[in-house]
Tab-separated table of C-alpha atoms and ligand atoms in Angstrom:
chain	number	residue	atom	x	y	z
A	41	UNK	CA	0.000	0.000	0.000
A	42	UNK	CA	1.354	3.530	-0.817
A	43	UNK	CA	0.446	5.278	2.025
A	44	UNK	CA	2.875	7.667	1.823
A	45	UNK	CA	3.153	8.180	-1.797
A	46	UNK	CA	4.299	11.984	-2.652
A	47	UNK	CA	5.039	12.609	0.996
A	48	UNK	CA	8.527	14.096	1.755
A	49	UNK	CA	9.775	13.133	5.167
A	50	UNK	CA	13.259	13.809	6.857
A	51	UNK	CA	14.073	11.004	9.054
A	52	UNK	CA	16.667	11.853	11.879
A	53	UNK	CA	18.389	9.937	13.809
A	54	UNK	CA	19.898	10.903	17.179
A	55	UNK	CA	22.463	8.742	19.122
A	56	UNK	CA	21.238	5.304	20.755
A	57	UNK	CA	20.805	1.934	20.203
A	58	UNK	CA	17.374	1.999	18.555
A	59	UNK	CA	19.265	3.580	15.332
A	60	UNK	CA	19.397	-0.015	13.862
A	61	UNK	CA	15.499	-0.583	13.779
A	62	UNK	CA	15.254	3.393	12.109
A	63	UNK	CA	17.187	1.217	9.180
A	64	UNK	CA	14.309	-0.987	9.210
A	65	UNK	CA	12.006	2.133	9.316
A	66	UNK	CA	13.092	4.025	6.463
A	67	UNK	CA	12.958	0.969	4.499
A	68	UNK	CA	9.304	0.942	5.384
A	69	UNK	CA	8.408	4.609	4.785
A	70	UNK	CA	10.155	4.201	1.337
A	71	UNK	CA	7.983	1.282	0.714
A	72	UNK	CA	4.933	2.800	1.511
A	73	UNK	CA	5.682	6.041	-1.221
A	74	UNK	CA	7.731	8.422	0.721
A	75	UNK	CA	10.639	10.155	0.002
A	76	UNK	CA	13.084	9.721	2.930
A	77	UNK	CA	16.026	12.202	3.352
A	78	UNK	CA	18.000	11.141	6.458
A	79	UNK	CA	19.836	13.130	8.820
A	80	UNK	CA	22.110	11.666	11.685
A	81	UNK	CA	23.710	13.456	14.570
A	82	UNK	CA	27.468	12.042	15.015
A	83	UNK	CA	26.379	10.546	18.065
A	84	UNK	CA	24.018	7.986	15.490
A	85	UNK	CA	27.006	7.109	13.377
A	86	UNK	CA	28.815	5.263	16.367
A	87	UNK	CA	25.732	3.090	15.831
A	88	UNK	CA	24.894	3.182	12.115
A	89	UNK	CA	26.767	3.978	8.928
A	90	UNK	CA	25.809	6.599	7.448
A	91	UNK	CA	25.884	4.063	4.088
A	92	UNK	CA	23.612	1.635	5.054
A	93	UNK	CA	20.609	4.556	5.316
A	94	UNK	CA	22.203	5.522	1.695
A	95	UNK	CA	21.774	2.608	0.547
A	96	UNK	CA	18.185	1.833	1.756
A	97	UNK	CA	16.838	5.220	0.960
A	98	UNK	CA	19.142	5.846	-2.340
A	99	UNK	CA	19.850	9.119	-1.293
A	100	UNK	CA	22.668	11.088	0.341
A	101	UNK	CA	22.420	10.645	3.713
A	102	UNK	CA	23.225	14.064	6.033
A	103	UNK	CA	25.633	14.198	8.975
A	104	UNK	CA	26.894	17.936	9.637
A	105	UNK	CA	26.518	21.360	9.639
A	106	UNK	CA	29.386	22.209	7.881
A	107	UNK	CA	29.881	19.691	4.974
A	108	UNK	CA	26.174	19.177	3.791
A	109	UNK	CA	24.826	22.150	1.195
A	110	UNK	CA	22.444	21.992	-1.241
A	111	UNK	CA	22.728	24.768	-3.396
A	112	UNK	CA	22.937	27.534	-1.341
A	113	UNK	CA	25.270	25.178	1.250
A	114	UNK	CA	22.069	25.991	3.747
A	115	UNK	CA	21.206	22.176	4.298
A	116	UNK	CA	19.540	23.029	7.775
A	117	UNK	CA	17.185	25.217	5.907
A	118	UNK	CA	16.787	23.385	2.656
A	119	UNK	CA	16.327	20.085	3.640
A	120	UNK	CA	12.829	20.752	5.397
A	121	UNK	CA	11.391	22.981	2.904
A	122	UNK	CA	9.116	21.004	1.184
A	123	UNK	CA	8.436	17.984	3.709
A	124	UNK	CA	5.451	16.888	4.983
A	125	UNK	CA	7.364	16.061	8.458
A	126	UNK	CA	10.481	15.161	10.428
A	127	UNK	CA	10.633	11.983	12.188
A	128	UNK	CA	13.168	11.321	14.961
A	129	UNK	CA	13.695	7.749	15.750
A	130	UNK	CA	15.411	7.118	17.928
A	131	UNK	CA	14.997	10.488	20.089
A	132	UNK	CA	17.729	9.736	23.021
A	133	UNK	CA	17.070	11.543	25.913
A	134	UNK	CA	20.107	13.938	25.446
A	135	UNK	CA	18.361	14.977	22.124
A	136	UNK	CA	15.245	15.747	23.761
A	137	UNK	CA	16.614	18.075	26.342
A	138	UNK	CA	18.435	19.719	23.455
A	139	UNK	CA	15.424	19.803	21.209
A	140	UNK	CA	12.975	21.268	24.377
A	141	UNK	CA	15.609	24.138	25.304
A	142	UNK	CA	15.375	25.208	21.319
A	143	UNK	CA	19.400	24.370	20.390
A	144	UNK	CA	20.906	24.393	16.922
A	145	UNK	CA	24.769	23.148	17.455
A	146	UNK	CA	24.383	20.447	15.432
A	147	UNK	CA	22.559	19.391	11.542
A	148	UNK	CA	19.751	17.671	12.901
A	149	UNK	CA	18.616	20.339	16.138
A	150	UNK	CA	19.391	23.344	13.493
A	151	UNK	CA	17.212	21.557	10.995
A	152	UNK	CA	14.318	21.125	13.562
A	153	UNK	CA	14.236	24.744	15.145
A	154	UNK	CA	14.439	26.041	11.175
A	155	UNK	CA	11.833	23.870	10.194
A	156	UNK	CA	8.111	24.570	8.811
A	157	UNK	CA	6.865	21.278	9.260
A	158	UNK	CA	5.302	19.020	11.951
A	159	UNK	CA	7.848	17.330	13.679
A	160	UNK	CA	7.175	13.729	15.356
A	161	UNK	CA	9.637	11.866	17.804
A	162	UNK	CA	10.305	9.134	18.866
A	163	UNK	CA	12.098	8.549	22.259
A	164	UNK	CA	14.431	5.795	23.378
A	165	UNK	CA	16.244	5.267	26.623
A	166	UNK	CA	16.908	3.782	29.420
A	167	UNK	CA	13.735	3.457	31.954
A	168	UNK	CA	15.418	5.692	34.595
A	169	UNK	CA	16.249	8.747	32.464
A	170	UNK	CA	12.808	8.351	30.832
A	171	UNK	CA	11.507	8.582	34.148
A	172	UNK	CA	13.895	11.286	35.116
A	173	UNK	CA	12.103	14.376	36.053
A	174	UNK	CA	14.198	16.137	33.695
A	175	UNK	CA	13.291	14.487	30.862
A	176	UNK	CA	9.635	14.607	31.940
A	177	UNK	CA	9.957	18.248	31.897
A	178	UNK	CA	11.395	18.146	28.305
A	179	UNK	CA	8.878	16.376	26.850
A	180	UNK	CA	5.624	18.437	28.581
A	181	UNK	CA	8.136	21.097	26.819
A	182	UNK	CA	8.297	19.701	23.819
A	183	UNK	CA	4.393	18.563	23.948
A	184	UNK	CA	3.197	22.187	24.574
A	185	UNK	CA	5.208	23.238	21.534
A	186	UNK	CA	3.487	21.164	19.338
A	187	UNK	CA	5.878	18.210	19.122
A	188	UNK	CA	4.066	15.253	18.675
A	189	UNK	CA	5.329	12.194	20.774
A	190	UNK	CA	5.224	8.691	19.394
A	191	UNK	CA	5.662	6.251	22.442
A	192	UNK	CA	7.687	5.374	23.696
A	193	UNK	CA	6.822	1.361	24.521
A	194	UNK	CA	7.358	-0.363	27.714
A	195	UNK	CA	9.828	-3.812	27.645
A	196	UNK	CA	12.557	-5.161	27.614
A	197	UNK	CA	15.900	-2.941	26.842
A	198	UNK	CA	18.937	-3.018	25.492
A	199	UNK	CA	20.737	-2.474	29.234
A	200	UNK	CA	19.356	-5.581	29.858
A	201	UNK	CA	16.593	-3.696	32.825
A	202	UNK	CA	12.906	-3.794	31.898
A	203	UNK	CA	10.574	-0.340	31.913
A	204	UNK	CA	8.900	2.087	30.336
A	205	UNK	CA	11.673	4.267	27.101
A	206	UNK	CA	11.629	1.680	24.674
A	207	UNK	CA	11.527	2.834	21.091
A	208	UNK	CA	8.207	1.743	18.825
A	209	UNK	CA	8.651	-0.732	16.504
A	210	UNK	CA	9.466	-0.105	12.784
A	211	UNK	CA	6.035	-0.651	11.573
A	212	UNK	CA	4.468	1.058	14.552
A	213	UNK	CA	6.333	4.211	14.110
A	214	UNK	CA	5.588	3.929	9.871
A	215	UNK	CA	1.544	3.517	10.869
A	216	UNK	CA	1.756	6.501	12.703
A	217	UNK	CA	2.956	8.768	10.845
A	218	UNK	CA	0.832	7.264	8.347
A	219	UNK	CA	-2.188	8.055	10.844
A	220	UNK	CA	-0.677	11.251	11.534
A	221	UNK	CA	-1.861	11.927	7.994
A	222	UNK	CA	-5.371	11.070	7.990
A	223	UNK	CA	-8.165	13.834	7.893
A	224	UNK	CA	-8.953	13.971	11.381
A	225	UNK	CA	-12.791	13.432	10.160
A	226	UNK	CA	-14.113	11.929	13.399
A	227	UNK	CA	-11.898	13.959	15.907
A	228	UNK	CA	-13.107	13.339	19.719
A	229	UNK	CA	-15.968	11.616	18.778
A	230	UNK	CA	-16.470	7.681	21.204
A	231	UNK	CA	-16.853	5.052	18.434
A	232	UNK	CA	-17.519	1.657	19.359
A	233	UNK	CA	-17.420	-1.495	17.538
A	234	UNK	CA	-18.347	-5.606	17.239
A	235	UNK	CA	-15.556	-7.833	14.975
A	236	UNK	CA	-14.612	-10.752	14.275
A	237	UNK	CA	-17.034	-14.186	15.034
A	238	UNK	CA	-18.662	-15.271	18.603
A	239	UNK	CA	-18.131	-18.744	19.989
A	240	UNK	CA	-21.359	-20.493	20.999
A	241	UNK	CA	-20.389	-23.226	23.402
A	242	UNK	CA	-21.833	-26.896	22.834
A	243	UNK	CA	-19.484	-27.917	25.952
A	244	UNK	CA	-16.583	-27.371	27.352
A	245	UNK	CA	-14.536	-28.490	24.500
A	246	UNK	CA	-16.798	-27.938	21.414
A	247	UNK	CA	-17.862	-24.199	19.615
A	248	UNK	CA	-20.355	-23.086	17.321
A	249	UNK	CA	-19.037	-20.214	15.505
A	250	UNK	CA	-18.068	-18.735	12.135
A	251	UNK	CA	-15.225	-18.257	9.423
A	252	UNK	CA	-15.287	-13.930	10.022
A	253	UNK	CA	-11.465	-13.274	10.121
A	254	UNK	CA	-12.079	-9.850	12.005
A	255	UNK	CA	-10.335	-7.903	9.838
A	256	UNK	CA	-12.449	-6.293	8.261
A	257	UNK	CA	-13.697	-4.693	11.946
A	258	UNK	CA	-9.818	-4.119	13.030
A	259	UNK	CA	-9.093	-2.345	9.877
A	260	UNK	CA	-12.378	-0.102	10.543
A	261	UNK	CA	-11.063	0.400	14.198
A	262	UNK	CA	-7.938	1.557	12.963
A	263	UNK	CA	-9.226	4.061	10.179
A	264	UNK	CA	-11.634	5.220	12.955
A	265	UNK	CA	-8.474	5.554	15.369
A	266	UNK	CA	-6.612	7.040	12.443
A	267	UNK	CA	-9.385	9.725	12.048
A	268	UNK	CA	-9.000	10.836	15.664
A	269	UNK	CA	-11.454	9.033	17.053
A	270	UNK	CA	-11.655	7.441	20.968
A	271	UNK	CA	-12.455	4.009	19.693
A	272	UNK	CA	-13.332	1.163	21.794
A	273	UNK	CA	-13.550	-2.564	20.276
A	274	UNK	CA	-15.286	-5.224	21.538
A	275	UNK	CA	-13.757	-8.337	19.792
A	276	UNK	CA	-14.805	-11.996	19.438
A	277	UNK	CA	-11.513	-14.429	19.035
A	278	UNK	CA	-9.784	-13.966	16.524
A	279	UNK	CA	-5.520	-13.974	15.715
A	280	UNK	CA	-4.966	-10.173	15.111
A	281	UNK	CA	-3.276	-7.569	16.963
A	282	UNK	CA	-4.647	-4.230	18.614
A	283	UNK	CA	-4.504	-1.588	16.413
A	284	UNK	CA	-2.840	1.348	17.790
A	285	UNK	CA	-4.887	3.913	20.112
A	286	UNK	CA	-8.097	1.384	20.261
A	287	UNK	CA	-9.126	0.430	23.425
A	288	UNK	CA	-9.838	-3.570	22.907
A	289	UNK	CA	-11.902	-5.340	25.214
A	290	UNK	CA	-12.090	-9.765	24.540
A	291	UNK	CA	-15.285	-11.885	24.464
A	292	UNK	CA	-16.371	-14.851	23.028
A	293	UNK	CA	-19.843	-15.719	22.935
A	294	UNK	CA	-22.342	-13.436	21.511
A	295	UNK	CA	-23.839	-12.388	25.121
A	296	UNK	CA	-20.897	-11.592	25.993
A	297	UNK	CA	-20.602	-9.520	23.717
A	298	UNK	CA	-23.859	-7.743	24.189
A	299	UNK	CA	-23.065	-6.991	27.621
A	300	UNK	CA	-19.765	-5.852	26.858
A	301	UNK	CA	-21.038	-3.604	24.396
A	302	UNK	CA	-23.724	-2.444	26.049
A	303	UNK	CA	-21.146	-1.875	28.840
A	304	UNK	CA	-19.276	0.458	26.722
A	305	UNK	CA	-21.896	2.554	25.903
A	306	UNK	CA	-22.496	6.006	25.669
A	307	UNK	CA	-20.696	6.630	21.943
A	308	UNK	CA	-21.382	8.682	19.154
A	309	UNK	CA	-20.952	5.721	16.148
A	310	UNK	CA	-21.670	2.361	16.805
A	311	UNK	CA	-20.446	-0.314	13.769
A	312	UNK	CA	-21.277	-3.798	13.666
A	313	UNK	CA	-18.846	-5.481	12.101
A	314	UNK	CA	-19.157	-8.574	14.027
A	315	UNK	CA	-20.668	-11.795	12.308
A	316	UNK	CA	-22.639	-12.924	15.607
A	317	UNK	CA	-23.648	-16.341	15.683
A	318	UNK	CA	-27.549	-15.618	15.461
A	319	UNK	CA	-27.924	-18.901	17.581
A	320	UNK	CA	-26.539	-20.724	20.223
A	321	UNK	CA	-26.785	-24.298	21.831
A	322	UNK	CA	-29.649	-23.882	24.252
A	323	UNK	CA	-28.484	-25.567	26.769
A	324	UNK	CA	-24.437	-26.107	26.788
A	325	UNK	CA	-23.202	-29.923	28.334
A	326	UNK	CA	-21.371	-29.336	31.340
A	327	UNK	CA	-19.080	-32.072	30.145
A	328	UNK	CA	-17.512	-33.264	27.300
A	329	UNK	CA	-20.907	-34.857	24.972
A	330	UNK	CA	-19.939	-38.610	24.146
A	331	UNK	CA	-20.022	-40.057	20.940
A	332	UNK	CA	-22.320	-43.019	20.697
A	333	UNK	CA	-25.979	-42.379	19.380
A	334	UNK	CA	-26.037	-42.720	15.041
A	335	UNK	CA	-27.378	-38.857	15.193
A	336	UNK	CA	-27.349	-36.049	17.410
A	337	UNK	CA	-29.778	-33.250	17.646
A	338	UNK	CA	-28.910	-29.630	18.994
A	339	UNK	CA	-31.430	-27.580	19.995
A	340	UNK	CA	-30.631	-24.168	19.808
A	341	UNK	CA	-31.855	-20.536	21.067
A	342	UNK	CA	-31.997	-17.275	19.404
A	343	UNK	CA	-29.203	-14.854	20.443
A	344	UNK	CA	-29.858	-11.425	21.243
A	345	UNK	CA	-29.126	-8.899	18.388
A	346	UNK	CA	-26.865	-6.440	19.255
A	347	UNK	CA	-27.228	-3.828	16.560
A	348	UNK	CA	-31.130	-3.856	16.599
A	349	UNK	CA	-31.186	-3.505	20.680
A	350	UNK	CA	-28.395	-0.469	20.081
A	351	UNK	CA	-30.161	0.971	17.478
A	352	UNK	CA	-33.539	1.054	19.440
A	353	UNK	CA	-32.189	2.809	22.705
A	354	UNK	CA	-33.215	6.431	23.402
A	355	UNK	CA	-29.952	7.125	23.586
A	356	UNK	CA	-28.468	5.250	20.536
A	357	UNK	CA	-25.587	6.353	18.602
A	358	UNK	CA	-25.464	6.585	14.973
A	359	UNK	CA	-25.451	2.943	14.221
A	360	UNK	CA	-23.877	1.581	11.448
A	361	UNK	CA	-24.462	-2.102	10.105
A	362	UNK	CA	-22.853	-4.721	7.569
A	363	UNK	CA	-24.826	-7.210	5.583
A	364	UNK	CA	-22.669	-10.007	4.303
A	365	UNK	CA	-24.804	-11.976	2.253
A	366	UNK	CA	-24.061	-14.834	-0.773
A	367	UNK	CA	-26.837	-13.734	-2.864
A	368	UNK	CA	-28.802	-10.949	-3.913
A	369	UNK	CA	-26.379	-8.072	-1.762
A	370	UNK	CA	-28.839	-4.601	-2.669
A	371	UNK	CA	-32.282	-5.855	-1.431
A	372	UNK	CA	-30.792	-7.771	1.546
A	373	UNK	CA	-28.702	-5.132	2.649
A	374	UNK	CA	-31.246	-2.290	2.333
A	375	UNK	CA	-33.895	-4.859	3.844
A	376	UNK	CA	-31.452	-4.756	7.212
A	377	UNK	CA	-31.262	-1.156	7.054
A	378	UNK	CA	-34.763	-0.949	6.906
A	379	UNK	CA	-35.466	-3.117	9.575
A	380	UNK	CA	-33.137	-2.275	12.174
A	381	UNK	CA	-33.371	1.580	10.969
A	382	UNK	CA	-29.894	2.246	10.600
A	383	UNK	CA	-28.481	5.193	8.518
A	384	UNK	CA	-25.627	3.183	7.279
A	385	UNK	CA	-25.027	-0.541	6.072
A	386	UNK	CA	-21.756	-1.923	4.587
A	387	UNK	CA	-23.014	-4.923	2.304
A	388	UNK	CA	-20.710	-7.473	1.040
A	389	UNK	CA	-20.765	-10.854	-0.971
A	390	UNK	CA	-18.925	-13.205	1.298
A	391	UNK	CA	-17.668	-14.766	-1.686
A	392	UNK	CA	-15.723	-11.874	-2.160
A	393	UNK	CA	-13.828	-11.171	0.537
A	394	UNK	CA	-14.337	-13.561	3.680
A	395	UNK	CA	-11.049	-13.912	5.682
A	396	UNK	CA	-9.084	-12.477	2.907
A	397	UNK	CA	-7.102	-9.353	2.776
A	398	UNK	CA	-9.354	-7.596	0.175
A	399	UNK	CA	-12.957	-6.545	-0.514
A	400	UNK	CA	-15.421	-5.546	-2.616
A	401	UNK	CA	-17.956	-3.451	-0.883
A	402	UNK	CA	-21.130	-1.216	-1.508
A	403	UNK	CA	-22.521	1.230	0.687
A	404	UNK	CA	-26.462	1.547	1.375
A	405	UNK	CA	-27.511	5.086	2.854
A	406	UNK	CA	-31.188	6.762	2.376
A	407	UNK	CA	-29.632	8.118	-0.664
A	408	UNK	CA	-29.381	4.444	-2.352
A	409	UNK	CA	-26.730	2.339	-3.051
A	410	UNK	CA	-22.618	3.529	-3.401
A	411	UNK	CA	-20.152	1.161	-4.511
A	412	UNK	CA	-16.712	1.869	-3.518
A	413	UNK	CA	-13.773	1.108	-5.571
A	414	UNK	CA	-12.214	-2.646	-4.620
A	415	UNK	CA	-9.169	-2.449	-2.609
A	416	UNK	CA	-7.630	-3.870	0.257
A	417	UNK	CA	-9.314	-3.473	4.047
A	418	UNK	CA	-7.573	-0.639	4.928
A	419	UNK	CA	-8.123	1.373	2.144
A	420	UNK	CA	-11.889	0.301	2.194
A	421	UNK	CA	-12.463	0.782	6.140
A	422	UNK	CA	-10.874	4.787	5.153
A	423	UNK	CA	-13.173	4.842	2.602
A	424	UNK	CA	-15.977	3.840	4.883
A	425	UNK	CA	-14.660	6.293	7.137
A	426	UNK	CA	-14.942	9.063	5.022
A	427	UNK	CA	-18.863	8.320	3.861
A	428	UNK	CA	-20.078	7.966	7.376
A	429	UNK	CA	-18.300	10.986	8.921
A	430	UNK	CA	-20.226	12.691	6.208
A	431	UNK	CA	-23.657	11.326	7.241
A	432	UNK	CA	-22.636	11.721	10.796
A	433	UNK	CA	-21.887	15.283	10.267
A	434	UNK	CA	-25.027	15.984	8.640
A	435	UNK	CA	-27.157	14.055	11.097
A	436	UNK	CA	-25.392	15.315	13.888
B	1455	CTP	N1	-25.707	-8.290	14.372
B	1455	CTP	C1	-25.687	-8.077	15.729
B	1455	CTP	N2	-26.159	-9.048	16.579
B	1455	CTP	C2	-26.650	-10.185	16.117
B	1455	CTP	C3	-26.675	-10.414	14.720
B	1455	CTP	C4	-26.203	-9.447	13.896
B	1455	CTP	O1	-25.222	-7.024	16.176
B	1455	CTP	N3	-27.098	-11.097	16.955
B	1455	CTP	C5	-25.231	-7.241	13.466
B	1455	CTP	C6	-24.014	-7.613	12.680
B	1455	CTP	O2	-22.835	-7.223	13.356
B	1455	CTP	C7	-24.221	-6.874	11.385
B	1455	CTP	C8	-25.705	-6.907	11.207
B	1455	CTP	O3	-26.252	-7.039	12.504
B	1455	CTP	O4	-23.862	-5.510	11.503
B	1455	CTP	C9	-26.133	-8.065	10.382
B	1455	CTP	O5	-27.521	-8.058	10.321
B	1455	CTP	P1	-28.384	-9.379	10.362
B	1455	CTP	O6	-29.666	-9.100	9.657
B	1455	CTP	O7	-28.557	-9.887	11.731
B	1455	CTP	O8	-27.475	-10.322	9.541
B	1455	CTP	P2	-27.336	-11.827	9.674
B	1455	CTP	O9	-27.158	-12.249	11.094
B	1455	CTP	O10	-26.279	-12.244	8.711
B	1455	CTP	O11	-28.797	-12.214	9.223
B	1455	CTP	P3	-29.229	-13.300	8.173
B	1455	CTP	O12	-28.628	-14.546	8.703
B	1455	CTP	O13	-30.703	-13.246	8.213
B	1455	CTP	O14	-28.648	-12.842	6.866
C-alpha cells in the first residue's frame, strides 16, 4: 500500500541503540511512497553507517553542519522545505533536552528549530532517564510546543533492565505517521465497535461459531483511530493484533458480547462489524458430549441482536451495520437497514472477501446504493470512514 506516496519526510536519527530498527524504518516509509532524506547526529554514526541509510533510501544521507549544502550550502534550511514532516527515531534523551531548550549546534537540532513542518519523535532510553524528572519536563516542553510524541513502549531494553523508554517498533512508528496523515474526520468523537465471530459453546470443548477473520472490523477500528477518534472494540476471538490507540476489550460468545457492548456505551458511532452467531446451543453440556448415538440433535436458542437492541435505545448512537450476504447483496442489505433503521449498512458478498485481505464493498444510505472502488481493508475501512463521517456530520 502507498500510504505515503508523494510525501517528503526527513528522518533523523539521534544517538542510541534503537538507530538499527530506524534502518528498518526508512525501508518501510520508502515502501509505503515516501521520500526519505535522512539526517544523523554524530552521536548515530557510532551506531549506524551513514551508508547503510544511503543505501536503503538511495539518497545522500546528512551528517553535519558544515559539509552538507544543497545549493545555497544551507542544508539546515533546505532540507525541510518542502516535507510533509520530520521523524526522529530514535529520540535519546540527550536529544530531547536539546530539542525542548530550542538548540541548533548540530545538523539535525538546526534543521528542527528552522523547520516549517510538523515534527514527530520518537524517544528511546533507558527506563530511569525516561523517568527522570528532567526528561519529563522536556517532553511536557516539547508537547506544549506542538511536538508530537510517538511512544515510547514499555519492555525489555537493550541495558538488559525492563521499563517504560523503549523505542516503537518499525512498523508502529511507519503507521503513525501514516495516521498522523489522515483527515482527522471523526476527531473526539467515542466510536464503538463488534468484529470478528462469537463462539457459541456446545461444551466445554466444542464451539459453534463462524469463518469472520475480524479484519475487516480491526481495519475499521484503525481508520476510525486514524481519524482521531476514541475508539473502543469489543472483539470476538480472533488472531490479530490491537490496532494502535483502540481500546480492545475480549469476548467470546455473543452475550458476551452484548453486555460488553452495552457496557461500553455512551458513543457517538456504533459499527457492527461482528458476524454474531444468530444462535446458540440452548443448553451447553457441562461435560464433554460422548459419541455413541447414530445422530445427534442440537437444539438451539436465538441470540440477542446487538445492533437492533443499540439501534432502538433512546440514547443510541449513529449505528452503522454490515450485511454479508451470498446472494442478492442490494435488497438484503437495504432490507437490514430498513429493519433495524440504521443510517448506514456496509453490504458485502462473502464470496468476495471472507477472511481475505481484500474486498469488494457497496454502501447503502437513504440516498441508495454507493459502490466503492475494490481495494484492500484498509483502504476500504478509510473509505468507509470518510462516507459515514459525512452522514454523521449531517445528522449530527
Ligand atoms: N448483528 C448483531 N447481533 C446479532 C446479529 C447481527 O449485532 N445477533 C449485526 C451484525 O454485526 C451486522 C448486522 O447485525 O452488523 C447483520 O444483520 P443481520 O440481519 O442480523 O445479519 P445476519 O445475522 O447475517 O442475518 P441473516 O442470517 O438473516 O442474513
Amino acid at each position: 500500500m502507498n500510504d505515503l506516496q508523494g510525501r517528503r519526510i526527513v528522518l533523523g536519527v539521534s544517538g542510541g541503540i534503537a538507530a538499527y530498527k530506524a534502518c528498518e524504518l526508512a525501508r518501510l516509509m520508502g515502501k509505503a511512497g515516501a521520500l526519505v532524506d535522512v539526517v544523523m547526529t554524530e552521536g548515530a554514526t557510532r551506531f549506524v553507517a551513514p551508508l547503510t541509510f544511503q543505501a536503503l533510501t538511495g539518497r545522500p544521507v546528512h551528517v553535519s553542519l558544515w559539509q552538507d549544502g544543497g545549493d545555497n550550502g544551507m542544508a539546515h534550511i533546505d532540507l525541510t522545505r518542502g516535507a510533509d514532516a520530520v521523524l526522529i527515531a530514535p529520540a535519546t534523551a540527550d536529544f530531547l533536552a536539546r530539542l525542548a531548550q530550542g538548540r541548533a549546534d548540530d545538523l539535525l537540532t538546526a534543521l528542527c528549530l528552522a523547520r516549517d513542518c510538523p515534527l514527530l519523535v520518537a524517544p528511546a532510553m533507558n527506563r530511569q532517564m525516561w523517568a527522570n524528572p528532567a526528561t519529563q519536563r522536556n517532553v511536557a516542553q516539547l508537547r506544549s510546543d506542538g511536538v508530537v510524541m510517538l511512544g515510547p513502549a514499555s519492555g525489555e531494553q537493550a541495558c538488559g533492565e525492563t521499563g517504560e523508554g523503549r523505542m516503537l517498533e518499525a512498523v508502529e512508528l511507519c503507521d503513525a505517521l501514516i495516521a498522523f496523515f489522515q483527515p482527522k474526520r471523526l476527531s473526539g468523537r467515542r466510536v464503538l465497535l463488534t468484529a470478528g465471530p462469537t463462539c457459541e459453546p456446545l461444551d466445554p470443548v466444542r464451539v459453534l461459531t463462524n469463518l469472520s477473520s475480524g479484519k475487516m472490523g480491526y481495519a475499521l477500528a484503525r481508520a476510525c483511530a486514524e481519524a482521531g477518534a476514541n475508539v473502543t472494540l469489543v472483539s470476538g476471538p480472533v488472531c490479530l493484533p490491537t490496532p494502535a490507540d483502540v481500546r480492545r476489550i475480549d469476548v467470546r460468545s455473543a452475550l458476551e458480547m452484548r453486555d460488553a457492548v452495552i457496557a461500553a456505551l455512551p458513543a457517538d458511532i456504533f459499527i457492527a462489524v461482528a458476524a454474531v452467531a444468530d444462535y446458540r446451543p440452548a443448553a451447553p453440556a457441562a461435560h464433554k458430549i460422548k459419541k455413541g448415538a447414530a445422530t445427534l440433535t442440537l437444539e438451539l436458542t436465538a441470540n440477542p441482536d446487538i445492533l437492533a437492541e443499540v439501534a432502538a435505545r433512546p440514547d443510541a448512537p449513529f449505528c452503522v451495520g454490515f450485511a454479508a450476504e451470498s446472494e442478492n447483496l442490494a435488497a438484503y442489505a437495504e432490507s437490514k437497514r430498513r429493519a433495524k433503521r440504521l443510517p448506514l449498512v456496509v453490504g458485502n458478498l462473502v464470496q468476495d472477501g471472507l477472511g481475505g485481505d481484500a474486498n469488494l464493498i457497496t454502501l447503502f444510505d437513504a440516498t441508495g446504493a454507493h459502490p466503492l472502488p475494490p481495494g484492500d481493508k484498509l483502504t476500504l475501512a478509510r473509505a468507509i470512514v470518510r462516507h459515514l463521517a459525512e452522514l454523521y456530520h449531517a445528522h449530527d
